[in-house]
XYZ file of C-alpha atoms in Angstrom:
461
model
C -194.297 102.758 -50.845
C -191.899 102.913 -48.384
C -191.506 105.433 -45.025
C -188.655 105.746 -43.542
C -189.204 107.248 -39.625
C -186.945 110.371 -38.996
C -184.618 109.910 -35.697
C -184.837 112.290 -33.364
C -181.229 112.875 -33.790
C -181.315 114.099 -37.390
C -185.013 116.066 -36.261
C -182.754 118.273 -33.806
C -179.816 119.125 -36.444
C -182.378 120.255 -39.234
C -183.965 122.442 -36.394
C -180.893 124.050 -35.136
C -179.914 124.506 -38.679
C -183.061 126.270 -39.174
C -182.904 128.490 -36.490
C -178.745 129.170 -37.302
C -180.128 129.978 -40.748
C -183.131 132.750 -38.720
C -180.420 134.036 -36.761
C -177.560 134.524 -39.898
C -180.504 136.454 -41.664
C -181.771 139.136 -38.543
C -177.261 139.273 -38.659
C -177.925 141.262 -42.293
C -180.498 143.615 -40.485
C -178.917 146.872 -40.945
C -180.141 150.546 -40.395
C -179.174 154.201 -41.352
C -178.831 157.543 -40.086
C -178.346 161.188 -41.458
C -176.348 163.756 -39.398
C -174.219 167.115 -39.968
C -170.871 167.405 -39.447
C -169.720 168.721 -36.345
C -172.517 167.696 -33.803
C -171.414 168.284 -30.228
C -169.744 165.819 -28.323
C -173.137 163.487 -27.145
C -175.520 164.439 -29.259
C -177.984 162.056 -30.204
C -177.414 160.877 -33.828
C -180.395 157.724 -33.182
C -182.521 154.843 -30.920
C -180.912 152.062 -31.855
C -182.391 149.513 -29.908
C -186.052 150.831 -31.263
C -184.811 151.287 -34.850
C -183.042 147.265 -34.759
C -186.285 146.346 -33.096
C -184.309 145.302 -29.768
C -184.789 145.327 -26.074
C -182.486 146.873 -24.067
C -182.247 143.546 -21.863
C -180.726 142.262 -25.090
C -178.594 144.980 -24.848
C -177.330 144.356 -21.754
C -176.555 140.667 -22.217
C -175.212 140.400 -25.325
C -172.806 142.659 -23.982
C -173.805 144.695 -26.694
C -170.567 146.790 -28.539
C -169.517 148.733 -31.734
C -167.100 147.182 -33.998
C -165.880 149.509 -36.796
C -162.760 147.908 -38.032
C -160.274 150.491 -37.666
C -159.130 152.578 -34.855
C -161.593 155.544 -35.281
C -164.754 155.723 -33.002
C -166.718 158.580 -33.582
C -169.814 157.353 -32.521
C -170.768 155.739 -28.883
C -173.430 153.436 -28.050
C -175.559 153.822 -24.522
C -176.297 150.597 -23.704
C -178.746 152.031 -20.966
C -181.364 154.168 -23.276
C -180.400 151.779 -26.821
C -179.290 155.064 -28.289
C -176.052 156.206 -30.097
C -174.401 159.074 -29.563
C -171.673 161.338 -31.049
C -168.514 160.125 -28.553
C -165.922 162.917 -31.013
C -166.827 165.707 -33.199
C -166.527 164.785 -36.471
C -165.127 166.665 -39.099
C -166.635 165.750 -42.335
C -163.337 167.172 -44.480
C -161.130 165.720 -42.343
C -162.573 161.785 -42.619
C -163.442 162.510 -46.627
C -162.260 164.983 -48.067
C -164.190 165.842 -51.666
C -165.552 162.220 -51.403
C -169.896 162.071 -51.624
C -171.086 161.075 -49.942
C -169.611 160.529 -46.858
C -170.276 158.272 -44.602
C -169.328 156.172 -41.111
C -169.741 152.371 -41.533
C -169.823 149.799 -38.141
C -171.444 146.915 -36.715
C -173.177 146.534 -33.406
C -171.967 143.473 -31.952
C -174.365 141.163 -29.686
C -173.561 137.806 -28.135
C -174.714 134.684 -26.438
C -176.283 134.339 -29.171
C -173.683 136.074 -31.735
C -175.597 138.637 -33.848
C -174.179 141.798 -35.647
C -176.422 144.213 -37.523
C -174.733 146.898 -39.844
C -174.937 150.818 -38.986
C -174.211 153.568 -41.261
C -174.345 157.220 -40.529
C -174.183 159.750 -43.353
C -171.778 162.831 -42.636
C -173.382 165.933 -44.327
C -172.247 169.266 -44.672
C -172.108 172.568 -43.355
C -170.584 175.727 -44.871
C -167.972 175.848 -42.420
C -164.696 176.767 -44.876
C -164.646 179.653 -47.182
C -163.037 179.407 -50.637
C -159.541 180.458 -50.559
C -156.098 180.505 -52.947
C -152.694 179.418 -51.796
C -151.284 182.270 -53.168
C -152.798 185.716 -52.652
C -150.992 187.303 -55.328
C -150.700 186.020 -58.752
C -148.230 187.734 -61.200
C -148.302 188.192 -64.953
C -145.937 190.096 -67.414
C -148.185 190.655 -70.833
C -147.236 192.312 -74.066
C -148.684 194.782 -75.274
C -148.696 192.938 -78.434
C -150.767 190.699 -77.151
C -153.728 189.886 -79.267
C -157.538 190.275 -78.339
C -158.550 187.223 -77.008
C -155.323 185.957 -75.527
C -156.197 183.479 -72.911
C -154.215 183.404 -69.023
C -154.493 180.796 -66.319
C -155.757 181.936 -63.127
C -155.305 179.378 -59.909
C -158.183 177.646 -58.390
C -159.729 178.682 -55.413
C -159.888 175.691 -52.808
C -163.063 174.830 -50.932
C -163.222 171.979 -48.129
C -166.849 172.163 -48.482
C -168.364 170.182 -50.887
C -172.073 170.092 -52.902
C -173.801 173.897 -52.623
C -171.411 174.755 -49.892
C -168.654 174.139 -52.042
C -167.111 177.005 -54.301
C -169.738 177.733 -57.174
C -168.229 180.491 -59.527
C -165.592 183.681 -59.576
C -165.609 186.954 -60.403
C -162.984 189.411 -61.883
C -163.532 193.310 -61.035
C -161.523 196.302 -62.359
C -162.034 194.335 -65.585
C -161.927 196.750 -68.529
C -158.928 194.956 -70.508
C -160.034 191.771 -69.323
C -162.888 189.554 -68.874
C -163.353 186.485 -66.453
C -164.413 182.830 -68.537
C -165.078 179.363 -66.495
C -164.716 176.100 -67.947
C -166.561 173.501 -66.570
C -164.263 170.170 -66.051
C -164.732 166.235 -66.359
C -164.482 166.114 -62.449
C -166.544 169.103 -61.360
C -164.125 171.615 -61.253
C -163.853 174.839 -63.213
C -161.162 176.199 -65.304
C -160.197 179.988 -64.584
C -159.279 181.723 -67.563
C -158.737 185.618 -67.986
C -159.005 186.662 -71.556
C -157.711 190.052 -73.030
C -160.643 191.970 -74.101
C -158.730 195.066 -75.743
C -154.826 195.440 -76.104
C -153.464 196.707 -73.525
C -151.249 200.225 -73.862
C -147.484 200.363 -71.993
C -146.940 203.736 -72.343
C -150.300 204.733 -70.958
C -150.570 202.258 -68.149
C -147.240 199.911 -67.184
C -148.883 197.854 -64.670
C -152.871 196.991 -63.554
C -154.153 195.157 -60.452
C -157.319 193.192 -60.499
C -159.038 191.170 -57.897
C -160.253 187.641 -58.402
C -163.149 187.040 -55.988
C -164.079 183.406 -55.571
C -167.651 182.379 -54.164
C -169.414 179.145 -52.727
C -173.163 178.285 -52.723
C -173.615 178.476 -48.659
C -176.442 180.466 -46.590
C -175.515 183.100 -45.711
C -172.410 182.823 -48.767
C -168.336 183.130 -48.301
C -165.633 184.233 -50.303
C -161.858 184.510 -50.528
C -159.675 186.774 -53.204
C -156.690 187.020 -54.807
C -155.064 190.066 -56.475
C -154.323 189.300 -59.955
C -150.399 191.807 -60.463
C -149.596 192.435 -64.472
C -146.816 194.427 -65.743
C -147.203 195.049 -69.274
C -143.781 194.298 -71.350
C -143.219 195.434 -75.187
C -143.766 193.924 -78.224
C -144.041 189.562 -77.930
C -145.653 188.401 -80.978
C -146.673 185.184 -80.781
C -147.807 182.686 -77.986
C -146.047 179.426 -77.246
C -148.498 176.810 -78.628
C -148.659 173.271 -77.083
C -148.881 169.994 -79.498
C -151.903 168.383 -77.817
C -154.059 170.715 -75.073
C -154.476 166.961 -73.626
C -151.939 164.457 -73.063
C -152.941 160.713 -71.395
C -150.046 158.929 -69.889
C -150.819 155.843 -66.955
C -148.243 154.744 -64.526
C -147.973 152.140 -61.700
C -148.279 152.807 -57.888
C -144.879 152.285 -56.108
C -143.323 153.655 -58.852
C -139.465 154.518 -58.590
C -138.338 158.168 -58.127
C -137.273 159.659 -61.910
C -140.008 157.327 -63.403
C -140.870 159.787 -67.066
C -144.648 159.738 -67.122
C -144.883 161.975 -70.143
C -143.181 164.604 -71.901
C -144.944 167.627 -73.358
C -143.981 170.083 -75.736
C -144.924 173.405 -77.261
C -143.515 175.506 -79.889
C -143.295 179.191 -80.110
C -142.874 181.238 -83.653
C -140.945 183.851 -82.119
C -136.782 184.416 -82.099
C -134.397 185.170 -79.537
C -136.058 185.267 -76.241
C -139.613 186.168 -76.800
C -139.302 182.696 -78.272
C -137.449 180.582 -75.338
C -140.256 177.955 -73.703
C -140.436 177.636 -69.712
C -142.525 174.576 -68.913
C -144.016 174.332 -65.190
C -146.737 172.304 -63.082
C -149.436 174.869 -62.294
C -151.506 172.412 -59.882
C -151.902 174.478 -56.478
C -155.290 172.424 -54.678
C -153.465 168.836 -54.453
C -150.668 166.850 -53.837
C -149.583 166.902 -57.568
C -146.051 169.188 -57.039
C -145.082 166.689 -54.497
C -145.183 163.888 -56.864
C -144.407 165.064 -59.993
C -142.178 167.413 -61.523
C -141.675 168.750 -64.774
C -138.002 169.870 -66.488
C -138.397 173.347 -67.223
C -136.608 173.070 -70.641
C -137.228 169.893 -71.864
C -140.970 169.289 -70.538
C -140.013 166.139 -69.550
C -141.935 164.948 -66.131
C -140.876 162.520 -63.890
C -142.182 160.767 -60.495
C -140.526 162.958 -57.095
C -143.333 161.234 -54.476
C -144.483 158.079 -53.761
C -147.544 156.939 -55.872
C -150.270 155.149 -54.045
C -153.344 153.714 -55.922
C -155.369 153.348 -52.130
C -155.029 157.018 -52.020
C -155.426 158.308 -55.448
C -156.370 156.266 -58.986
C -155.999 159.471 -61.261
C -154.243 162.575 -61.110
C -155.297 165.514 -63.907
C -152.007 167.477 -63.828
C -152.104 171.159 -65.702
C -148.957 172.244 -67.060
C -148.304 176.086 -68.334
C -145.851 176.576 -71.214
C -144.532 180.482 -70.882
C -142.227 182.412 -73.145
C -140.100 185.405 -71.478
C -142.053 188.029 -73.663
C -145.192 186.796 -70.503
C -147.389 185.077 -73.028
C -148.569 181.338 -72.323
C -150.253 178.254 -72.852
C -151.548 175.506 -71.744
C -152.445 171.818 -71.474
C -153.782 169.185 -69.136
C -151.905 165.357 -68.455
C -154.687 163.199 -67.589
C -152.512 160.305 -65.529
C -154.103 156.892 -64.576
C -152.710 154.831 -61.957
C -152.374 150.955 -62.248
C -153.337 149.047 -59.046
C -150.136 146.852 -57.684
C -150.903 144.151 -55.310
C -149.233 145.467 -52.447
C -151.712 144.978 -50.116
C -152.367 141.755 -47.938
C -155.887 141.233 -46.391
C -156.176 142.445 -42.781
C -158.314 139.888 -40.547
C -160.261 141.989 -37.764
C -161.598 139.569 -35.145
C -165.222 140.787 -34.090
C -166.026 137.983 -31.984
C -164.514 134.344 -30.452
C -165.438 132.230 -28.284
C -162.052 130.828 -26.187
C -164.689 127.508 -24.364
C -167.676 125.345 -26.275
C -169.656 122.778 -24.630
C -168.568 119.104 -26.472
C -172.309 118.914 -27.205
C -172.619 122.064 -29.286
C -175.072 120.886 -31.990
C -173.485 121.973 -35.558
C -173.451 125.281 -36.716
C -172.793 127.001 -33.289
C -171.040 130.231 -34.108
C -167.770 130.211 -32.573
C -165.920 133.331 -33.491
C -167.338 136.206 -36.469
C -164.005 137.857 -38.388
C -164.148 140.363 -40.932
C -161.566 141.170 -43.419
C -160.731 143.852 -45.878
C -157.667 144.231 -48.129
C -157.456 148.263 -49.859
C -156.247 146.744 -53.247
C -158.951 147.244 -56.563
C -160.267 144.528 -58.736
C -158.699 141.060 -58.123
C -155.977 142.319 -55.812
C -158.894 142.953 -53.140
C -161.219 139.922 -53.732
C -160.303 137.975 -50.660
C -160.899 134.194 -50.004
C -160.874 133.072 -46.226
C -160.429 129.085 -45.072
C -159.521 127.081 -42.112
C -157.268 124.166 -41.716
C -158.151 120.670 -42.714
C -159.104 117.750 -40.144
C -161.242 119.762 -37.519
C -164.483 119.985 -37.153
C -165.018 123.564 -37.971
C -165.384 125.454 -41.127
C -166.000 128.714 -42.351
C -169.635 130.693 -43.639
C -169.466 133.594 -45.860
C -172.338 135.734 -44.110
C -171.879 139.051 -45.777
C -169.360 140.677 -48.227
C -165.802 140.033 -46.384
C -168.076 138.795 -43.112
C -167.451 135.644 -41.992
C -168.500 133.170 -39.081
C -166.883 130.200 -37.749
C -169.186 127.476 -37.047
C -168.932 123.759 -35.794
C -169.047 121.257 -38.604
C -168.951 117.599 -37.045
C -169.800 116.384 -33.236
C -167.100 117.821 -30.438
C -165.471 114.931 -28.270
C -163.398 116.535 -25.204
C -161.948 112.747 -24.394
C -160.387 112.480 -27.980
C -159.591 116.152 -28.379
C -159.712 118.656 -25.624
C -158.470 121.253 -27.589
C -158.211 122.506 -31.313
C -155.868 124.514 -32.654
C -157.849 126.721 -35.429
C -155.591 128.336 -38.505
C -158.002 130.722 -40.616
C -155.906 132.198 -43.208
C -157.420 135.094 -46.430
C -156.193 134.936 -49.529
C -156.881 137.614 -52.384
C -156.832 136.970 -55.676
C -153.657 138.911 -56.868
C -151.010 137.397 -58.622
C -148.645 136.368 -56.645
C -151.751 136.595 -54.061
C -151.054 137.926 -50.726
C -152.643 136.399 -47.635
C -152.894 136.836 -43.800
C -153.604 134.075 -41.166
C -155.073 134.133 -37.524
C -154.701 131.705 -35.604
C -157.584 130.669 -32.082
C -157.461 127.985 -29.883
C -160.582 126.447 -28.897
C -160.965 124.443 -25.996
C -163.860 122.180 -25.786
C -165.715 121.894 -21.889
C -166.854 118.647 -20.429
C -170.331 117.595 -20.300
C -171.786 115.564 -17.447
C -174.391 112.889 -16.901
C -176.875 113.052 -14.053
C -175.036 109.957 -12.854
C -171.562 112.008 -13.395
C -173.089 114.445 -10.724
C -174.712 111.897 -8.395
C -170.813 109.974 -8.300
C -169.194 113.133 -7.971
C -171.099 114.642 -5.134
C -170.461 110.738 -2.899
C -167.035 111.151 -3.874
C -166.938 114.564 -2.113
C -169.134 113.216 0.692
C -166.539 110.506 1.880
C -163.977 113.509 1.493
C-alpha cells in the first residue's frame, strides 16, 4: 500500500474551502419578525444583533447595512444597540394591497468577511379603513310585473382592510318588497343580490328608498352605506336572460388597444322596447373599466388599458345585461392573462470589492449580486455567468443570490487588472438578459526582503 504525503499547499486550499463553505452556510441564517401596520416612526420592530447571534463589534466592522433591492426602506438598522427600527410608517394597503400576507423582505449586509443573513418582517393589520361604495346612490327602474324572486345586482362595498378587519357581510333595511342574499365567490368576495320578495304596486307606491349597510369584522366594527333609489315602471314581462352566467376567455399582457376578449350575449322574450338589451361592465372595486370595455349593443368587449401580467394574472369581470322595461341579468367573464417575456433580469449589486491581495487563496468572495426578473414560469428563471479566461467564477448561494469568488491563483505581474463581465439570462424564448460589468484590480504582495530593499533604497534617498 501506498501513501502519498499531502503538501502543505493543497492542506491550506481544502481548509479555506472549508471555512468558505462555514461562512456561505451562517450567509442562509435568516430571522423573522411580526409587526402592525402603522408603527411610529422608530419604533422598535427587533434585536437583531441578539436574534442573528452577533456582536455589535461585528456590527461595527462589517460596516454592517440593509440591502432590500428596491428603492423602499421602511425599516432602519442601529448599528449602536443591534436593533431595527421603523425609519417610515408603513402602510400595509399601500405596499399590498389585498395580498396575505404581507410582508417586507431584506438582507443585512456584513463585510470583511462578506456575510448577508435574510430579514423578513410581516405587515399585519389594523382596522384602519371602513367599508365604503364608490357610488352612494344606486338607481333601479323595476316593473311592477316583475316576478317574485327577480334577482338585482347591488355594487360591492370596498374594504382596504383585509382578514377580520376586512368587510364581512351587508345588510338591507326598509326591506318589505325585498330581501338582501350574499353569494360567496371563488376569490373571497361576496355577491350582492336584492331579490323581490312580493310584487311591487305602481299605483300605490311609484318609488322606494332602501339603505344598503355594509360591515367589516374589526373591534370596535365600521360601516359605510349606500341608498339603494327604485322607481317602479309598468308592465315588463320578461327578463333579459344571458347564454352562459360564466364566460372564460384568456388574453396576453401587452395586448393592443381593440383586442375582442369575448363577446356575451343575452336574449330577452319581450317586443318593442321592453325587449331592447343594454350590455355594461358593472365592476366598481378595480381597475377593470379602465381596461376593458364592453359595446353596449353588441356585447362585444375589447382591451381600452394596458394589460400587465406583473400586476394582475386574472381579472373576473361582471357584466349586467338590462332591458328598458329596468329588469336585468347577469354574468361573470373569468379572464386569464398569459405571461409575455417582457421583462429582462435586473442585477442589484450588494457587495464588491474594487482591490484583492494577488495571494487571495481561492474562493475569496469578491463581490455578492442578486437578481430578480418579475416575469412567471420560465420567463423569470434566471441564469447568471461570467466571462471566460479569468480566474473568477460564479456560486449560486441562495435563490437568485450569487457570490463571486476567485477560481485560480492571482498574479499582479502578468495581470494587474481584470476586467469582470457577469451577465443573467432567463429562460424565455427569445431570453432576455442583463450584464454588469467590475473591474478588479489585484494589489502587490511583498517579501520581507521586498521591505528590507525598499526601506535602503529610501535610506540613501
Amino acid at each position: 500500500m501506498v501513501f502519498c504525503k499531502m503538501s502543505d499547499r493543497t492542506m491550506a486550499r481544502q481548509v479555506l474551502l472549508f471555512i468558505w463553505f462555514l461562512s456561505l452556510s451562517s450567509a442562509l441564517g435568516q430571522v423573522s419578525y411580526s409587526i402592525p401596520e402603522e408603527m411610529a416612526k422608530g419604533s422598535l420592530v427587533g434585536n437583531i444583533a441578539q436574534d442573528l447571534g452577533l456582536d455589535l463589534k461585528r456590527l461595527k466592522s462589517g460596516k454592517a447595512r440593509i440591502f432590500t433591492g428596491d428603492s423602499a426602506e421602511y425599516i432602519e438598522l442601529n448599528k449602536e444597540r443591534g436593533i431595527l427600527l421603523i425609519k417610515e410608517r408603513i402602510d400595509r394597503e399601500s405596499l399590498c394591497g389585498q395580498t396575505t400576507p404581507c410582508a417586507l423582505h431584506f438582507q443585512i449586509i456584513l463585510e470583511n468577511p462578506m456575510e448577508f443573513y435574510s430579514v423578513t418582517i410581516e405587515v399585519t393589520d389594523i382596522n384602519d379603513h371602513s367599508p365604503s361604495f364608490k357610488r352612494a346612490e344606486m338607481k333601479f327602474r323595476i316593473s311592477e310585473s316583475a316576478a317574485t324572486g327577480a334577482v338585482f345586482v347591488l355594487e360591492r362595498a370596498m374594504d382596504l382592510d383585509v382578514g377580520i378587519n376586512g368587510l364581512q357581510t351587508y345588510i338591507l333595511k326598509a326591506t318589505d318588497n325585498f330581501s338582501l342574499k350574499l353569494q360567496s365567490q371563488a376569490d373571497g368576495s361576496k355577491l350582492v343580490e336584492m331579490v323581490l320578495l312580493k310584487p311591487l304596486d305602481r299605483e300605490k307606491q311609484d318609488h322606494l328608498s332602501l339603505v344598503l349597510t355594509a360591515i367589516d369584522g374589526g373591534d370596535p366594527q365600521l360601516s359605510g352605506t349606500a341608498q339603494i333609489l327604485i322607481t317602479v315602471l309598468d308592465a315588463n314581462d320578461n327578463a333579459p336572460v344571458f347564454t352562459h352566467k360564466t364566460y372564460k376567455a384568456s388574453i396576453t399582457e401587452n395586448a393592443f388597444k381593440d383586442t375582442v376578449v369575448t363577446i356575451v350575449s343575452a336574449s330577452d322574450l319581450d317586443e318593442g322596447s321592453y325587449g331592447k338589451i343594454t350590455y355594461a361592465i358593472t365592476n366598481t372595486l378595480d381597475n377593470v373599466p379602465e381596461l376593458f370595455e364592453i359595446n353596449e349593443t353588441n356585447g362585444e368587449m375589447r382591451v381600452t388599458g394596458n394589460i400587465d401580467y406583473e400586476k394582475a394574472r386574472h381579472y373576473q369581470i361582471h357584466v349586467q345585461a338590462s332591458d328598458d322595461g329596468g329588469l336585468t341579468d347577469s354574468c361573470k367573464i373569468d379572464v386569464d392573462v398569459i405571461d409575455i417575456n417582457d421583462n429582462k433580469p435586473q442585477i442589484n449589486i450588494m457587495s464588491k470589492l474594487t482591490t484583492i491581495s494577488e495571494n487571495s487563496n481561492p474562493g475569496t468572495v469578491v463581490t455578492m449580486i442578486n437578481a430578480q426578473d418579475p416575469d412567471a414560469e420560465e420567463n423569470g428563471k434566471i441564469l447568471c455567468s461570467v466571462n471566460e479566461n479569468i480566474p473568477f467564477t460564479l456560486k449560486s448561494t441562495n435563490t437568485n443570490f450569487f457570490s463571486l469568488v476567485t477560481d485560480g491563483d492571482l498574479d499582479r505581474e502578468r495581470e494587474s487588472e481584470y476586467n469582470i463581465s457577469m451577465t443573467c439570462a432567463d429562460e424565455g424564448v427569445p431570453s432576455l438578459s442583463s450584464r454588469a460589468d467590475l473591474a478588479v484590480r489585484a494589489s502587490l504582495v511583498w517579501t520581507a526582503v521586498e521591505h528590507r530593499h525598499s526601506r535602503m533604497r529610501k535610506g540613501r534617498h
